[in-house]
Amino acid sequence: MIGKLDEHISYIKNFKSKDIDEIESLKIQFLGRKGIINDLFSEFKNVPSDQKKEYGQKINELKNLAQIKYDELKSVNSTSTKSISEDLTKPGFPISKGTLHPITIIKNQIIEIFSKVGFELSEGPEIEDDWHNFTALNLPKHHPARDMQDTFFIQQDPDILLRTHTSSVQVRYLENNTPPLKILSPGRVYRNEAISSRSHCIFHQVEGIYVDENVSFADLKQMILYFTKSMFGKSKLRFRPSFFPFTEPSAEVDIYWGLETETDYRITKGTGWLEIMGCGMVDPQVLENCNIDSEKYTGYAFGLGIERIAMLIYQIPDIRLFFENDVRFLNQFKS
Ligand code: DAH
């Protein structure tokens, strides 16, 4: 009986295989519930008592060897089997690149056009105080013109609000710098308005301001002409007299876009004209509010809506599309 055990022990010691099926059947053959080792254990009672000790030791040795052999072969061969079945030269999954949002694309184009003629970037906070958003811009408390921009206030505090326009950045810059100054301030603005295909309560503006000695309305017109030619390749413009508390005189600028597509009809309400910006000569009082000598310096300012321009250029009939982040929409703007 002991001789049989010795045979099994040397069989296990010499067992070699790289075949995972063979390795598994070795385990079943020896360590399985109906395997050799269990059989040998059940024969223990028939072993003559003077051999019981040696038999017991050998059977345990066999059991340990079988387990160790199986574990060893399995760990070596299962990894190598895996690496053979997997083709390491296969390309990875394609990860699609994101796209710039159309608003970002247009914003960058606007910045580039103005930076060519000396405008520098200056940004301000979206959570603003009353002074920078309204009062310093000639919109004192209870001024009816505040109604033009329905405001989101923060936590019942009438002094802290989400800026309704990027004109607030003018004030911050004028307060901290001396002319000549020429800055462009792009950013997000907020108004408590009903959402429709043409208006949204979050949108984007670019504010520009130039203050120096002898700046005139003619300079402003020339700058807008340069901008519209560069941006749209079109320059048929209409300056309509308008009112803004922070500029005097003030104007709104319409561009003649034409009526070539259905979207042109929709966006321009069938007229072919679309308002693209408000502008004017900086009101001397605004300069004084920011401690700039209004006898010595004059300036012009303008504010334009980025969504409007993007809608025209990309023929987007509904402003809400910009805010839904639908990848089917966004993927169309691969640059
Ligand atoms: N802040 C104005 C608005 O949001 C736009 C504007 C008009 C800005 C005239 C200006 C300006 O700088 O001169 O409606």
PDB file of N, CA and C and ligand atoms in Angstrom, residues 148-149 164-167 170 191 203 205 207-208 244 246-247 250-251 277-281 300-304, ligand 1:
ATOM      1  N   MET A 148     -35.139  97.292 -17.735  1.00  0.00           N
ATOM      2  CA  MET A 148     -34.712  96.702 -19.008  1.00  0.00           C
ATOM      3  C   MET A 148     -33.998  95.373 -18.756  1.00  0.00           C
ATOM      4  N   GLN A 149     -33.492  95.193 -17.562  1.00  0.00           N
ATOM      5  CA  GLN A 149     -32.718  93.991 -17.275  1.00  0.00           C
ATOM      6  C   GLN A 149     -33.228  93.340 -15.993  1.00  0.00           C
ATOM      7  N   THR A 164     -26.143  91.366 -14.920  1.00  0.00           N
ATOM      8  CA  THR A 164     -27.109  91.344 -16.021  1.00  0.00           C
ATOM      9  C   THR A 164     -26.449  91.700 -17.338  1.00  0.00           C
ATOM     10  N   HIS A 165     -25.228  92.198 -17.254  1.00  0.00           N
ATOM     11  CA  HIS A 165     -24.476  92.516 -18.474  1.00  0.00           C
ATOM     12  C   HIS A 165     -22.987  92.575 -18.137  1.00  0.00           C
ATOM     13  N   THR A 166     -22.167  92.499 -19.186  1.00  0.00           N
ATOM     14  CA  THR A 166     -20.721  92.567 -18.940  1.00  0.00           C
ATOM     15  C   THR A 166     -20.245  94.018 -18.814  1.00  0.00           C
ATOM     16  N   SER A 167     -21.176  94.983 -18.887  1.00  0.00           N
ATOM     17  CA  SER A 167     -20.774  96.385 -18.685  1.00  0.00           C
ATOM     18  C   SER A 167     -20.189  96.588 -17.291  1.00  0.00           C
ATOM     19  N   GLN A 170     -16.475  96.997 -17.264  1.00  0.00           N
ATOM     20  CA  GLN A 170     -15.974  98.356 -17.570  1.00  0.00           C
ATOM     21  C   GLN A 170     -15.670  99.098 -16.292  1.00  0.00           C
ATOM     22  N   ARG A 191     -30.300  86.960 -16.865  1.00  0.00           N
ATOM     23  CA  ARG A 191     -31.500  87.803 -16.728  1.00  0.00           C
ATOM     24  C   ARG A 191     -32.721  86.944 -16.451  1.00  0.00           C
ATOM     25  N   PHE A 203     -26.977  83.958 -20.923  1.00  0.00           N
ATOM     26  CA  PHE A 203     -26.411  84.095 -22.267  1.00  0.00           C
ATOM     27  C   PHE A 203     -25.045  84.774 -22.151  1.00  0.00           C
ATOM     28  N   GLN A 205     -22.149  87.770 -23.425  1.00  0.00           N
ATOM     29  CA  GLN A 205     -21.924  89.062 -24.068  1.00  0.00           C
ATOM     30  C   GLN A 205     -20.430  89.316 -24.188  1.00  0.00           C
ATOM     31  N   GLU A 207     -18.199  92.858 -23.988  1.00  0.00           N
ATOM     32  CA  GLU A 207     -18.220  94.298 -23.760  1.00  0.00           C
ATOM     33  C   GLU A 207     -16.899  94.864 -24.244  1.00  0.00           C
ATOM     34  N   GLY A 208     -16.962  96.011 -24.897  1.00  0.00           N
ATOM     35  CA  GLY A 208     -15.706  96.652 -25.291  1.00  0.00           C
ATOM     36  C   GLY A 208     -15.727  98.098 -24.833  1.00  0.00           C
ATOM     37  N   PHE A 244     -29.135 104.137 -23.558  1.00  0.00           N
ATOM     38  CA  PHE A 244     -28.546 103.363 -22.460  1.00  0.00           C
ATOM     39  C   PHE A 244     -28.078 104.383 -21.427  1.00  0.00           C
ATOM     40  N   PHE A 246     -25.653 104.470 -19.568  1.00  0.00           N
ATOM     41  CA  PHE A 246     -24.202 104.637 -19.416  1.00  0.00           C
ATOM     42  C   PHE A 246     -23.517 105.192 -20.650  1.00  0.00           C
ATOM     43  N   THR A 247     -24.286 105.456 -21.712  1.00  0.00           N
ATOM     44  CA  THR A 247     -23.685 106.082 -22.903  1.00  0.00           C
ATOM     45  C   THR A 247     -24.548 107.241 -23.373  1.00  0.00           C
ATOM     46  N   SER A 250     -26.365 107.252 -27.551  1.00  0.00           N
ATOM     47  CA  SER A 250     -26.351 105.793 -27.643  1.00  0.00           C
ATOM     48  C   SER A 250     -26.959 105.348 -28.972  1.00  0.00           C
ATOM     49  N   ALA A 251     -26.581 104.172 -29.387  1.00  0.00           N
ATOM     50  CA  ALA A 251     -27.164 103.633 -30.621  1.00  0.00           C
ATOM     51  C   ALA A 251     -27.262 102.120 -30.519  1.00  0.00           C
ATOM     52  N   MET A 277     -25.692  94.796 -31.659  1.00  0.00           N
ATOM     53  CA  MET A 277     -25.038  95.374 -30.482  1.00  0.00           C
ATOM     54  C   MET A 277     -25.634  96.710 -30.071  1.00  0.00           C
ATOM     55  N   GLY A 278     -25.356  97.046 -28.813  1.00  0.00           N
ATOM     56  CA  GLY A 278     -25.651  98.382 -28.328  1.00  0.00           C
ATOM     57  C   GLY A 278     -24.325  99.102 -28.162  1.00  0.00           C
ATOM     58  N   CYS A 279     -24.342 100.423 -28.336  1.00  0.00           N
ATOM     59  CA  CYS A 279     -23.063 101.137 -28.220  1.00  0.00           C
ATOM     60  C   CYS A 279     -23.309 102.617 -27.964  1.00  0.00           C
ATOM     61  N   GLY A 280     -22.243 103.345 -27.775  1.00  0.00           N
ATOM     62  CA  GLY A 280     -22.381 104.785 -27.596  1.00  0.00           C
ATOM     63  C   GLY A 280     -21.118 105.376 -27.014  1.00  0.00           C
ATOM     64  N   MET A 281     -21.190 106.706 -26.764  1.00  0.00           N
ATOM     65  CA  MET A 281     -20.060 107.383 -26.128  1.00  0.00           C
ATOM     66  C   MET A 281     -20.241 107.277 -24.621  1.00  0.00           C
ATOM     67  N   TYR A 300     -15.601 105.424 -26.096  1.00  0.00           N
ATOM     68  CA  TYR A 300     -16.794 104.731 -26.600  1.00  0.00           C
ATOM     69  C   TYR A 300     -16.873 103.350 -25.964  1.00  0.00           C
ATOM     70  N   ALA A 301     -18.097 102.791 -25.976  1.00  0.00           N
ATOM     71  CA  ALA A 301     -18.295 101.448 -25.429  1.00  0.00           C
ATOM     72  C   ALA A 301     -19.298 100.717 -26.303  1.00  0.00           C
ATOM     73  N   PHE A 302     -19.227  99.440 -26.280  1.00  0.00           N
ATOM     74  CA  PHE A 302     -20.225  98.649 -27.016  1.00  0.00           C
ATOM     75  C   PHE A 302     -20.414  97.319 -26.298  1.00  0.00           C
ATOM     76  N   GLY A 303     -21.590  96.727 -26.519  1.00  0.00           N
ATOM     77  CA  GLY A 303     -21.850  95.423 -25.920  1.00  0.00           C
ATOM     78  C   GLY A 303     -22.578  94.571 -26.934  1.00  0.00           C
ATOM     79  N   LEU A 304     -22.077  93.363 -27.152  1.00  0.00           N
ATOM     80  CA  LEU A 304     -22.775  92.524 -28.131  1.00  0.00           C
ATOM     81  C   LEU A 304     -23.066  91.148 -27.581  1.00  0.00           C
TER      82      LEU A 304
HETATM   83  N1  DAH B   1     -25.118  96.501 -21.438  1.00  0.00           N
HETATM   84  C1  DAH B   1     -26.041  96.585 -22.549  1.00  0.00           C
HETATM   85  C2  DAH B   1     -27.033  95.447 -22.463  1.00  0.00           C
HETATM   86  O1  DAH B   1     -26.743  94.468 -21.872  1.00  0.00           O
HETATM   87  C3  DAH B   1     -25.312  96.522 -23.838  1.00  0.00           C
HETATM   88  C4  DAH B   1     -24.524  97.765 -24.080  1.00  0.00           C
HETATM   89  C5  DAH B   1     -25.124  98.835 -24.702  1.00  0.00           C
HETATM   90  C6  DAH B   1     -23.227  97.855 -23.690  1.00  0.00           C
HETATM   91  C7  DAH B   1     -24.426  99.982 -24.942  1.00  0.00           C
HETATM   92  C8  DAH B   1     -22.505  99.018 -23.919  1.00  0.00           C
HETATM   93  C9  DAH B   1     -23.107 100.081 -24.556  1.00  0.00           C
HETATM   94  O2  DAH B   1     -21.241  99.156 -23.564  1.00  0.00           O
HETATM   95  O3  DAH B   1     -22.398 101.187 -24.812  1.00  0.00           O
HETATM   96  O4  DAH B   1     -28.086  95.536 -23.034  1.00  0.00           O
END
